CSV table of C-alpha atoms in Angstrom, one decimal:
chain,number,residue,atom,x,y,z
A,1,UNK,CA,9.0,-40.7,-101.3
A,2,UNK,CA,7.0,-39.4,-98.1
A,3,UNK,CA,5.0,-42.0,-96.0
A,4,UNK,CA,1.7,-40.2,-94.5
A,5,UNK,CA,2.2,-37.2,-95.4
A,6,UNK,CA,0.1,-35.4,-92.6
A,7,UNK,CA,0.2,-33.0,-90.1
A,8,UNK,CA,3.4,-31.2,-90.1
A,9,UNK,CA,4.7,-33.7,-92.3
A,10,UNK,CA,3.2,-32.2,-95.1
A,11,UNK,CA,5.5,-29.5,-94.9
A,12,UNK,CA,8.3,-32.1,-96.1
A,13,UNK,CA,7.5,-32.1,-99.6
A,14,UNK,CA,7.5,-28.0,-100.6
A,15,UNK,CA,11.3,-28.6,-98.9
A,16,UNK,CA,12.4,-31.2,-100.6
A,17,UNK,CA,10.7,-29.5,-104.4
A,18,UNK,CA,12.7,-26.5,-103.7
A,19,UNK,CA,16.1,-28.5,-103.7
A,20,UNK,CA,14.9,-30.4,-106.8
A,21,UNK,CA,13.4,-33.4,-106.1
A,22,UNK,CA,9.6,-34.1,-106.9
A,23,UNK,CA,7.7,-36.5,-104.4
A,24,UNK,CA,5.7,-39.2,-104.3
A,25,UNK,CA,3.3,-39.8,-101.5
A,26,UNK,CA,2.8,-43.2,-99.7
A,27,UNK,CA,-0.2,-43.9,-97.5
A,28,UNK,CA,0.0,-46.6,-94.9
A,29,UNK,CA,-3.9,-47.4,-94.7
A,30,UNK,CA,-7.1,-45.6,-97.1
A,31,UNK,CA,-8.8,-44.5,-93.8
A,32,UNK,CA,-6.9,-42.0,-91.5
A,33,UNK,CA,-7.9,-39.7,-89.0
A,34,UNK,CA,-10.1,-36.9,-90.1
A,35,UNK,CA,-8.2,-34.3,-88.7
A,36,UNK,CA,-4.8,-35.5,-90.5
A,37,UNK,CA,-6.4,-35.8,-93.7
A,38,UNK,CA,-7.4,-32.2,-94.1
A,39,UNK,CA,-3.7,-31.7,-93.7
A,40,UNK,CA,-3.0,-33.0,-96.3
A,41,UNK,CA,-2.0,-31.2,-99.6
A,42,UNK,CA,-2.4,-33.8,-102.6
A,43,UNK,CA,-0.8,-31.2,-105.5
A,44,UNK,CA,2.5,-31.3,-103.6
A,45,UNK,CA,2.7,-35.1,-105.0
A,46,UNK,CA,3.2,-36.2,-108.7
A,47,UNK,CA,1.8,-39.3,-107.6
A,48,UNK,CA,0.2,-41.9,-104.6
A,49,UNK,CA,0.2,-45.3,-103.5
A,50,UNK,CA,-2.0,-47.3,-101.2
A,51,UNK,CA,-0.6,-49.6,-98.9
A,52,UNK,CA,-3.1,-52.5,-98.7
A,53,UNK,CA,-1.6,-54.4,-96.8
A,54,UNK,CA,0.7,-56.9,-99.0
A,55,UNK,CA,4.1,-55.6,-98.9
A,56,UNK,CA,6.0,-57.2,-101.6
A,57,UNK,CA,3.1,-55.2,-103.4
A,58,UNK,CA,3.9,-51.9,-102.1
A,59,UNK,CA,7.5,-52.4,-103.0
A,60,UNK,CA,6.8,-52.8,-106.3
A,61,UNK,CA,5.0,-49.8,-107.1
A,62,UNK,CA,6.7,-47.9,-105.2
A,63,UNK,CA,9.9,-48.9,-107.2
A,64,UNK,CA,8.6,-48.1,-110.0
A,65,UNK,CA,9.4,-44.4,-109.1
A,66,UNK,CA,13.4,-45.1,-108.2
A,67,UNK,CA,13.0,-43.3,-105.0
A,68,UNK,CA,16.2,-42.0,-103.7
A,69,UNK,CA,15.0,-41.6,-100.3
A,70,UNK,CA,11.7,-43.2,-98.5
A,71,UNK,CA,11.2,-40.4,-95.5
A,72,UNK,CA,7.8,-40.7,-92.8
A,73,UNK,CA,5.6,-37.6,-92.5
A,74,UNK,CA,4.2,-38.7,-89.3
A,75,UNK,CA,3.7,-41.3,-87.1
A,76,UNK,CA,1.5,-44.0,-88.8
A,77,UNK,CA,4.5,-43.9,-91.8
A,78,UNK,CA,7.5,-44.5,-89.4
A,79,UNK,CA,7.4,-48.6,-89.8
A,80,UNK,CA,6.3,-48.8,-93.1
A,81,UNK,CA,8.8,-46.3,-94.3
A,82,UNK,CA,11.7,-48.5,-92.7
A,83,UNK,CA,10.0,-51.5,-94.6
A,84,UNK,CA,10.2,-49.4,-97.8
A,85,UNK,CA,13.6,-47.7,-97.3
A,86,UNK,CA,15.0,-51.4,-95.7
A,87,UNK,CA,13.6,-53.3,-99.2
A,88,UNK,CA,14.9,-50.3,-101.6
A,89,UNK,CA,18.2,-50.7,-100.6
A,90,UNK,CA,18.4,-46.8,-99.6
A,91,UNK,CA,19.2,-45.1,-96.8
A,92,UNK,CA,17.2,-46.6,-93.9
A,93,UNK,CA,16.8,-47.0,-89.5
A,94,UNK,CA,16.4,-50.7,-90.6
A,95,UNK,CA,13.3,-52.9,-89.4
A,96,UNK,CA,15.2,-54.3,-86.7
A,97,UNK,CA,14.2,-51.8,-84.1
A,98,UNK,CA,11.8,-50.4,-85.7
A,99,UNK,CA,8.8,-51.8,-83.2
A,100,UNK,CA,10.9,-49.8,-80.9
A,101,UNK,CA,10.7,-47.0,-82.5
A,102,UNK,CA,6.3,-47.2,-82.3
A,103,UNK,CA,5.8,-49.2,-79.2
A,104,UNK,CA,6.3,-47.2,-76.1
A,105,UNK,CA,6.5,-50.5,-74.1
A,106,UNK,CA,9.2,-51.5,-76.8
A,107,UNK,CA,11.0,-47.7,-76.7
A,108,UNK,CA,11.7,-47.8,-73.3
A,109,UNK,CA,12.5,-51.8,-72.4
A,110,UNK,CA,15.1,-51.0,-75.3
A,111,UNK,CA,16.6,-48.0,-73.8
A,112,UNK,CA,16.6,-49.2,-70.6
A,113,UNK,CA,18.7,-52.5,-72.0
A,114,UNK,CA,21.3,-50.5,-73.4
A,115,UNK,CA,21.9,-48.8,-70.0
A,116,UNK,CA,20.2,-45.5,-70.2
A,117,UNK,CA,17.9,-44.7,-67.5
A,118,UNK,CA,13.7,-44.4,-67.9
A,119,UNK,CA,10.7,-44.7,-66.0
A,120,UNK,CA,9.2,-47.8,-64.4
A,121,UNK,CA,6.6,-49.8,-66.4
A,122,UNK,CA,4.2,-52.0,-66.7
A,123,UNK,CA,2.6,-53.7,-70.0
A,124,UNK,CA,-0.5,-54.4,-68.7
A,125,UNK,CA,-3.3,-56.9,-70.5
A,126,UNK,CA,-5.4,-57.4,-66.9
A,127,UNK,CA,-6.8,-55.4,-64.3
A,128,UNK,CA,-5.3,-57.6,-61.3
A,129,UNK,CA,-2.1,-57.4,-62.7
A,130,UNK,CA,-2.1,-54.1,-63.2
A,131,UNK,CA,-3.3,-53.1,-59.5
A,132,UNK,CA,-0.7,-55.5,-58.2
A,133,UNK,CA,2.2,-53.5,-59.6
A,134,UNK,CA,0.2,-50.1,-58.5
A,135,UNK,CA,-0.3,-51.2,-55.2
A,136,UNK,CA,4.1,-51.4,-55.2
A,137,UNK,CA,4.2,-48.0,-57.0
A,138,UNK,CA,5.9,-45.1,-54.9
A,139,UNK,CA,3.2,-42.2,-56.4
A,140,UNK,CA,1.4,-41.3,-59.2
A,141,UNK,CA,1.2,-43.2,-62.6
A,142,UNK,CA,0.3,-42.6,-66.0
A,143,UNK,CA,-1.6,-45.2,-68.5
A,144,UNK,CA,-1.4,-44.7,-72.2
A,145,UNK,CA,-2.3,-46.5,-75.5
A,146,UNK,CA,1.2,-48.6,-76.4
A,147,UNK,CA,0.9,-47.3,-80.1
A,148,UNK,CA,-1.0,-44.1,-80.8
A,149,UNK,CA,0.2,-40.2,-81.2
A,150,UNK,CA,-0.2,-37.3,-79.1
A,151,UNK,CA,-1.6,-37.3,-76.0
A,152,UNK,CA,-4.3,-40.2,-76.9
A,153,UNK,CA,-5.7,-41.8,-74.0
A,154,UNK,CA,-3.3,-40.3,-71.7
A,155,UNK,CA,-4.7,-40.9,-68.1
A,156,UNK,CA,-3.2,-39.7,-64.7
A,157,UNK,CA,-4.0,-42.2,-61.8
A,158,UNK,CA,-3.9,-41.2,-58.0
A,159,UNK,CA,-5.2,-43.7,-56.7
A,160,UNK,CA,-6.5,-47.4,-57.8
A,161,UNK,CA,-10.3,-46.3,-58.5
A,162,UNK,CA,-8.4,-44.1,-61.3
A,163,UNK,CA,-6.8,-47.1,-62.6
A,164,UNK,CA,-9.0,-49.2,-62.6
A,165,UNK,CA,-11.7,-46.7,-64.7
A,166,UNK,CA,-8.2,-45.4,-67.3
A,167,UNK,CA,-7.5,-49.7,-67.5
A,168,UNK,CA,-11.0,-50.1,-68.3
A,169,UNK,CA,-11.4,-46.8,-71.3
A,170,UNK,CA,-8.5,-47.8,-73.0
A,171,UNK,CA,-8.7,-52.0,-73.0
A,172,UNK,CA,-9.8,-52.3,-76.5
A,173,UNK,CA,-10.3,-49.0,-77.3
A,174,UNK,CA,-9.3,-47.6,-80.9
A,175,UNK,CA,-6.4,-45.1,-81.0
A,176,UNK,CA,-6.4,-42.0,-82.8
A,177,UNK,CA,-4.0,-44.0,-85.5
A,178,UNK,CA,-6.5,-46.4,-85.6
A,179,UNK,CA,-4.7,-49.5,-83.7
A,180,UNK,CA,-6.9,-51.3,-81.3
A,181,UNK,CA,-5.1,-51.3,-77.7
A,182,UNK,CA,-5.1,-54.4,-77.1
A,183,UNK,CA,-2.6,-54.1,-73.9
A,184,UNK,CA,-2.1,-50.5,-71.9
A,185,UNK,CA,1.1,-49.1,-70.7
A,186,UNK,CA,1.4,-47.7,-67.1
A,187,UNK,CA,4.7,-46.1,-66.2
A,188,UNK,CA,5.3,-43.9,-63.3
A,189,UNK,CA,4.8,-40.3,-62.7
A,190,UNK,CA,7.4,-37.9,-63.6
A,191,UNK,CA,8.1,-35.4,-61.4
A,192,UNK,CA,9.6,-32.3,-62.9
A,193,UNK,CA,9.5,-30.4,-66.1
A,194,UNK,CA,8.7,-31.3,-69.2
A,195,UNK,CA,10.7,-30.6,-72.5
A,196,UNK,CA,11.3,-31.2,-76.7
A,197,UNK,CA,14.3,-32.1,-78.1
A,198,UNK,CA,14.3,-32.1,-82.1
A,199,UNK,CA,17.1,-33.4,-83.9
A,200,UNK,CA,18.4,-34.8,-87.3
A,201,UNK,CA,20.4,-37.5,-88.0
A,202,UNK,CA,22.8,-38.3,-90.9
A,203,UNK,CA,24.6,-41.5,-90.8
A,204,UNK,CA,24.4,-42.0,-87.0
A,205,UNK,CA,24.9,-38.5,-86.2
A,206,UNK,CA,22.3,-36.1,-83.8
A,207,UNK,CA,22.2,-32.4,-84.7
A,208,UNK,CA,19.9,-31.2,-82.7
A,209,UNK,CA,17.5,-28.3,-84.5
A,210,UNK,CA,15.6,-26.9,-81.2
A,211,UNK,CA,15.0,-27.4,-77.8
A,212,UNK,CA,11.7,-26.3,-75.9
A,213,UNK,CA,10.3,-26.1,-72.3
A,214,UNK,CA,6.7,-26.9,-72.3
A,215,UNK,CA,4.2,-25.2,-69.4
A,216,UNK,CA,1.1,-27.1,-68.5
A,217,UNK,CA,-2.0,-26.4,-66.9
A,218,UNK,CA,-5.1,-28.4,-65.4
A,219,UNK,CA,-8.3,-28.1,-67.2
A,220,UNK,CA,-11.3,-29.0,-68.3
A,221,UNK,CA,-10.6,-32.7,-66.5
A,222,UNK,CA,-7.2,-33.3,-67.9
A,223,UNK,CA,-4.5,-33.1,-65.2
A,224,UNK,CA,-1.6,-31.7,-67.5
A,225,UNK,CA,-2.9,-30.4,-70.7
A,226,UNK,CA,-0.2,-28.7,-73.1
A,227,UNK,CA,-0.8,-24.9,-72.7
A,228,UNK,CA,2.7,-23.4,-73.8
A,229,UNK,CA,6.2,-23.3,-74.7
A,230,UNK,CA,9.3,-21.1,-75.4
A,231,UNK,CA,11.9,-22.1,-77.5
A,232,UNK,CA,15.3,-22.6,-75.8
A,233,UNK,CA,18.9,-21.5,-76.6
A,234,UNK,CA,20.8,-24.6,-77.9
A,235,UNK,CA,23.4,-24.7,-75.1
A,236,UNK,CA,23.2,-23.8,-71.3
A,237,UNK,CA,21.1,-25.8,-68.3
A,238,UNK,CA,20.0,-27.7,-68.7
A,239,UNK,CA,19.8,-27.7,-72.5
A,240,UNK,CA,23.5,-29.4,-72.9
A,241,UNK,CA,22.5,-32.5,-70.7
A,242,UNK,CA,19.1,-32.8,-71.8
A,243,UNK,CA,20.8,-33.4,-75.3
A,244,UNK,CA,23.3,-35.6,-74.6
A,245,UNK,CA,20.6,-38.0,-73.2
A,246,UNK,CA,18.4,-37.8,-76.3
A,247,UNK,CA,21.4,-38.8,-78.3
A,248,UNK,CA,21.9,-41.9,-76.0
A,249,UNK,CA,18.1,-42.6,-76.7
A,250,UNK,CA,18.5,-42.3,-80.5
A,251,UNK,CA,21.4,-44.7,-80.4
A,252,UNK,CA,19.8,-47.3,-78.6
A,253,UNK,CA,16.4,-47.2,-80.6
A,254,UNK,CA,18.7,-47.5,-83.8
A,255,UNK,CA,18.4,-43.9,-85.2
A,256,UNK,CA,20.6,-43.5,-88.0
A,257,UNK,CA,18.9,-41.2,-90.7
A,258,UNK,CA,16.1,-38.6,-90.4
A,259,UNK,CA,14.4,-36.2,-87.8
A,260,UNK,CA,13.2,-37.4,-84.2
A,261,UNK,CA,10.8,-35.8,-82.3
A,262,UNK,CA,12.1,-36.8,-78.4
A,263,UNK,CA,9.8,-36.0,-75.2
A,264,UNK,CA,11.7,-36.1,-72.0
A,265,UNK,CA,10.9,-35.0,-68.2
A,266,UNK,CA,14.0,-33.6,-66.3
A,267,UNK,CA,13.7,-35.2,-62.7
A,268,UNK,CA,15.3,-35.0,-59.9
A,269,UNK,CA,17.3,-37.8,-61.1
A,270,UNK,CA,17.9,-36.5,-64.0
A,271,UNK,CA,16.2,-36.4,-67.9
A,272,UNK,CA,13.8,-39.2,-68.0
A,273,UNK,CA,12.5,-40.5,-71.9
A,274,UNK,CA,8.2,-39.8,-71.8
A,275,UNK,CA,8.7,-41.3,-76.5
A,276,UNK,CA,10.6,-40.5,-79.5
A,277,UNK,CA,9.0,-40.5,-82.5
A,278,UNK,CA,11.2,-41.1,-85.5
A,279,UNK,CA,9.5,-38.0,-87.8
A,280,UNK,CA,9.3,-34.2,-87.8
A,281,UNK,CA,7.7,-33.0,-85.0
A,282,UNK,CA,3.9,-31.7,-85.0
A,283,UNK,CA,2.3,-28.7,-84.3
A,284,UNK,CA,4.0,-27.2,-87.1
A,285,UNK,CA,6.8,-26.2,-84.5
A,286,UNK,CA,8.6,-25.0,-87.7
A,287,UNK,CA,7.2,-22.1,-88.5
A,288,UNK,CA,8.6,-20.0,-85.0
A,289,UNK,CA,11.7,-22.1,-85.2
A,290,UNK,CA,12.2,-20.7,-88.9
A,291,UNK,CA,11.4,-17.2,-87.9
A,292,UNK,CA,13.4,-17.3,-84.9
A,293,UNK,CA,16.2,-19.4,-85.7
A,294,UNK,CA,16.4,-19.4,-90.3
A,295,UNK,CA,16.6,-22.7,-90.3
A,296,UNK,CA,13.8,-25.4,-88.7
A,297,UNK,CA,13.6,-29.1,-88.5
A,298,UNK,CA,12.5,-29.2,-92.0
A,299,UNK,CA,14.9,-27.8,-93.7
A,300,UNK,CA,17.3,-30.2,-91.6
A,301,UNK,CA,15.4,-33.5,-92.6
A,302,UNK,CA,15.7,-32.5,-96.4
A,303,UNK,CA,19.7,-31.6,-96.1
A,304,UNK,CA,20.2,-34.6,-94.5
A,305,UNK,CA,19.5,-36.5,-97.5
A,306,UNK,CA,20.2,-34.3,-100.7
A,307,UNK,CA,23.5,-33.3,-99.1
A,308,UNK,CA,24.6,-35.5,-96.7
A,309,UNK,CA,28.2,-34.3,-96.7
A,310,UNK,CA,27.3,-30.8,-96.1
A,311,UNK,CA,25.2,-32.0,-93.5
A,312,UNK,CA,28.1,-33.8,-91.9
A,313,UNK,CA,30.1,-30.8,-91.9
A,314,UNK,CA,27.7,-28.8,-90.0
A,315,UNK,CA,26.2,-31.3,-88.3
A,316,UNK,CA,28.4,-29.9,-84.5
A,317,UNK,CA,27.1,-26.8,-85.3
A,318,UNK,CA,24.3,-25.4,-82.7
A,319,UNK,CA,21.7,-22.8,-83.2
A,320,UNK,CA,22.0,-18.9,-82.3
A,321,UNK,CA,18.7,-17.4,-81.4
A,322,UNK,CA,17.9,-14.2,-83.5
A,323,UNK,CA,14.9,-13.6,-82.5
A,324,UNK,CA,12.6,-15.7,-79.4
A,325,UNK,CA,9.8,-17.9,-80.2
A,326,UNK,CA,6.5,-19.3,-78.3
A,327,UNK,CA,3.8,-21.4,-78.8
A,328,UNK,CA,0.7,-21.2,-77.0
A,329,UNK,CA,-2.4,-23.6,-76.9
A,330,UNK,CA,-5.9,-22.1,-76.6
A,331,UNK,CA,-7.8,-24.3,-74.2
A,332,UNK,CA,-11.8,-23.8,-75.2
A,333,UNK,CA,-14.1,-24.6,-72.1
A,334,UNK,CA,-17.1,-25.4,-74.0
A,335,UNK,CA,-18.3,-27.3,-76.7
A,336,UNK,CA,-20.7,-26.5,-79.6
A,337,UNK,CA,-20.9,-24.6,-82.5
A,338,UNK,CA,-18.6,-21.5,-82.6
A,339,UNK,CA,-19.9,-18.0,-83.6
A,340,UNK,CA,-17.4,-16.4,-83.7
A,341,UNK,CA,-13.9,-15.0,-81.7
A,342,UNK,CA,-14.4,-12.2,-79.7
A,343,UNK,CA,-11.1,-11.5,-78.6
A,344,UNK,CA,-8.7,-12.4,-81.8
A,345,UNK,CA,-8.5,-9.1,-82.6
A,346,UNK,CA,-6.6,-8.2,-79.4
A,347,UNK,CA,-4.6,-11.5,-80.4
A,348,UNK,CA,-3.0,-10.3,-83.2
A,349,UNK,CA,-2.2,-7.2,-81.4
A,350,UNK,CA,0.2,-8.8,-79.0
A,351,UNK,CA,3.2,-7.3,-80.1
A,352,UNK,CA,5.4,-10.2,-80.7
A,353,UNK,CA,2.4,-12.2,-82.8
A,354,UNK,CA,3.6,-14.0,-85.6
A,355,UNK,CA,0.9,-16.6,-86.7
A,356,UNK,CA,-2.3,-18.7,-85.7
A,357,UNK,CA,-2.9,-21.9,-87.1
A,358,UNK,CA,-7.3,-22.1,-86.4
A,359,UNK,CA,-8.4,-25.5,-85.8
A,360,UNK,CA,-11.9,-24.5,-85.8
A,361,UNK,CA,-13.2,-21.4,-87.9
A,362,UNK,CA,-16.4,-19.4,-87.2
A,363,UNK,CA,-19.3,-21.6,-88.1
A,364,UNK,CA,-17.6,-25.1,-86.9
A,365,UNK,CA,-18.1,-27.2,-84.3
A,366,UNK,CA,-15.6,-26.7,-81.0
A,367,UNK,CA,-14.8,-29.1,-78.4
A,368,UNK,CA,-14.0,-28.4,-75.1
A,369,UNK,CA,-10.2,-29.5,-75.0
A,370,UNK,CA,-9.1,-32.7,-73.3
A,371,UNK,CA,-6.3,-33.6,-75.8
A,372,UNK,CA,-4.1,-32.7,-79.0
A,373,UNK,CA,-6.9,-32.7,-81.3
A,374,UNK,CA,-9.2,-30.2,-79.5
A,375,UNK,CA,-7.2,-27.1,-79.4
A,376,UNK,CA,-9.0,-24.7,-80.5
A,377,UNK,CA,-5.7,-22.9,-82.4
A,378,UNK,CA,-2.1,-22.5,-81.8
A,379,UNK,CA,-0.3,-19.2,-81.6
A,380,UNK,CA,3.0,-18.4,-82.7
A,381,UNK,CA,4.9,-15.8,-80.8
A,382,UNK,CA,8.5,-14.5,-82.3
A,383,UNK,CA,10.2,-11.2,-81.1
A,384,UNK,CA,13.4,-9.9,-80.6
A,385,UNK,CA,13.6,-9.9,-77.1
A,386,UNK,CA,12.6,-12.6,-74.6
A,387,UNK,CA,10.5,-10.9,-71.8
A,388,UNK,CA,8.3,-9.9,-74.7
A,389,UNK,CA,7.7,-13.4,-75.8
A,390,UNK,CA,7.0,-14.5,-72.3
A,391,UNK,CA,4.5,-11.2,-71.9
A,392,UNK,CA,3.0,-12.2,-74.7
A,393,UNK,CA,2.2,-15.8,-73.9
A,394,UNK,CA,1.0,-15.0,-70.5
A,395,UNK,CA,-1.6,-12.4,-71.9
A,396,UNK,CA,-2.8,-14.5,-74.7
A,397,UNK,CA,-3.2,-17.5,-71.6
A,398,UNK,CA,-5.4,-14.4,-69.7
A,399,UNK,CA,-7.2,-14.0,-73.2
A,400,UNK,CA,-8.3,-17.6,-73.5
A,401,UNK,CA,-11.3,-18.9,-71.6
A,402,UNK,CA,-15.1,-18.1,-71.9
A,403,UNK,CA,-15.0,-14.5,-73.5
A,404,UNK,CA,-12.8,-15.4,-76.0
A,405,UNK,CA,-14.8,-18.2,-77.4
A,406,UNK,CA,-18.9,-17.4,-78.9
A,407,UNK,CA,-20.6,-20.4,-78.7
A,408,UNK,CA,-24.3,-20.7,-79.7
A,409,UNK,CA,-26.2,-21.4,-77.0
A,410,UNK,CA,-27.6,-25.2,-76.6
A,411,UNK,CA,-25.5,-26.2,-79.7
A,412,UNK,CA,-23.1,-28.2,-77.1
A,413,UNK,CA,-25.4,-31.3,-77.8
């Protein structure tokens, strides 16, 4: 049983076929975003059920199928699938911390409680209150959605005019899961860089399945917009430390079964929690981790519940880097309706190219991007050797821009 099974999370189901099991697919609401429902692949399912709301409902018909395990796809399914999992009496996180698990106001207050060290924060429901604890802030800050995905409605504030206009956008704004912000979280600015952990659990214990450093750039309005990343060896600095904190965030946000994508800044105090998510990480980060490594998050998340035991056994086990992996985000300038490419071609030449995954194919409609959802495609590097990989990524970031894209003129409207 798969809950929302978009965006990467789509990827579950083939996994789980090939050790046997057939799945069923649960959606937490009839409407989702556009771009999440052309991910999804409806003949990987033997059957769907609608969540209208009424649990004791959903239950039922969801019982119907004897699930063995009740697994989220993606973000929206993380609560409900603890719901499910919690009332089937299988293997489950629980409900009990599961609003910490999709509230980031929640996710770090809980953290924070059981002694491991975040960010300062602010729920904020009015602007005076919100300028009051700027005006004691020591730099930058950031204001967010407290439930959404991605970077949604990610703002970075320099001074109190920026506030006050981010406060304003995102007050009762929809999120790109559909919640209505009815409160905005501000938290301080993060100095250093930025990284993933991914990991597994079984029972209460992390594997972790890769670690990345992510580059960002300014552009196109947006302060730090996602332009890069290189997969990192399991162990080493600051890979070892970085890990050891994300398994001290798992415990305290009640992690006991299933992947967790964990976003983390490494400060000069040390790794600081940006979320977790309790799911597979986006992006389809799998494919370069499966080329590079043979074995990615996915196939992870699956072991971890048809052989739990085996999963144990290897769960102290770290990853060897055969090969090197990137990932790099192509950034259009412009918006309107795309002609065509220009430049792929000398894309796919780049010697360690593995795959693209096109978010907009000749004859759609591009958006300048400004957030996770307008990326105009993501690259997937792999190679045996690492200066390649890096070579790579920095030519296809020289390639991007406005003679890679061929807009038709006056269609930005």
């Amino acid at each position: 049983m798969i809950v929302d099974a978009f965006s990467s999370g789509r990827c579950l189901a083939p996994v789980f076929r090939e050790q046997g099991f057939d799945c069923v697919h649960v959606r937490s609401a009839k409407v989702v975003n556009p771009t999440y429902e052309r991910s999804f692949t409806p003949d990987d399912f033997k059957a769907e059920i609608l969540h209208a709301g009424d649990v004791a409902e959903t239950v039922e018909a969801v019982a119907r199928h004897a699930p063995e395990f009740v697994v989220p796809g993606m973000e929206s399914g993380v609560e409900l699938a603890d719901i499910l999992s919690e009332a089937l009496g299988v293997r489950t996180n629980g409900t009990r911390l599961s609003g910490a698990r999709r509230d980031k106001y929640q996710m770090l207050e809980t953290v924070r409680a059981s002694g491991v060290a975040t960010a300062e924060q602010l729920l904020a429901t009015d602007i005076d209150g919100l300028l009051d604890w700027y005006s004691r802030a020591e730099g930058p800050v950031v204001l967010k959605p407290v439930r959404s995905a991605g970077n949604d409605g990610v703002s970075f504030c320099a001074d109190a005019e920026q506030v006050r206009a981010a406060f304003d956008r995102l007050i009762g704004a929809g999120s790109a899961l559909g919640d209505r912000n009815r409160a905005v979280l501000a938290q301080e600015y993060l100095e250093g860089g930025e990284y993933i952990v991914n990991t597994v659990s079984c029972r209460g214990r992390h594997h972790v399945t890769d670690i990345w450093s992510m580059h960002h750039i300014s552009a196109n309005g947006v302060r730090d917009l996602g332009a890069s990343a290189l997969l990192l060896p399991r162990h080493g600095d600051p890979q070892d430390e970085l890990a050891t904190y994300t398994s001290q965030v798992l415990d305290a946000l009640g992690v006991l079964d299933g992947a967790a994508h964990t976003e983390l800044k490494l400060t000069p105090k040390g790794p600081r929690l940006i979320e977790t998510a309790a799911r597979v990480c986006g992006a389809d980060l799998h494919v370069p981790v499966r080329a590079a490594i043979g074995k990615s998050q996915m196939e992870w998340t699956v072991d971890s519940y048809v052989d739990p035991d085996g999963f144990m056994e290897r769960a102290d086990s770290g990853y060897e880097l055969v090969k090197h992996a990137g990932l790099v985000n192509m950034i259009s300038p412009e918006s309107g309706v795309l002609r065509s490419y220009p430049k792929l071609a000398d894309l796919r030449d780049l010697d360690s190219f593995h795959d693209v995954a096109m978010a907009v194919v000749p004859g759609g409609r591009i958006r300048a991007t400004v957030d996770d959802w307008s990326y105009s495609m993501r690259v997937y590097l792999v190679h045996e050797t690492a200066s390649t990989v890096m070579h790579d990524l920095m030519t296809a970031r020289h390639l991007d821009g406005t003679g890679f894209y061929d807009v038709e003129p006056g269609s930005s409207e």
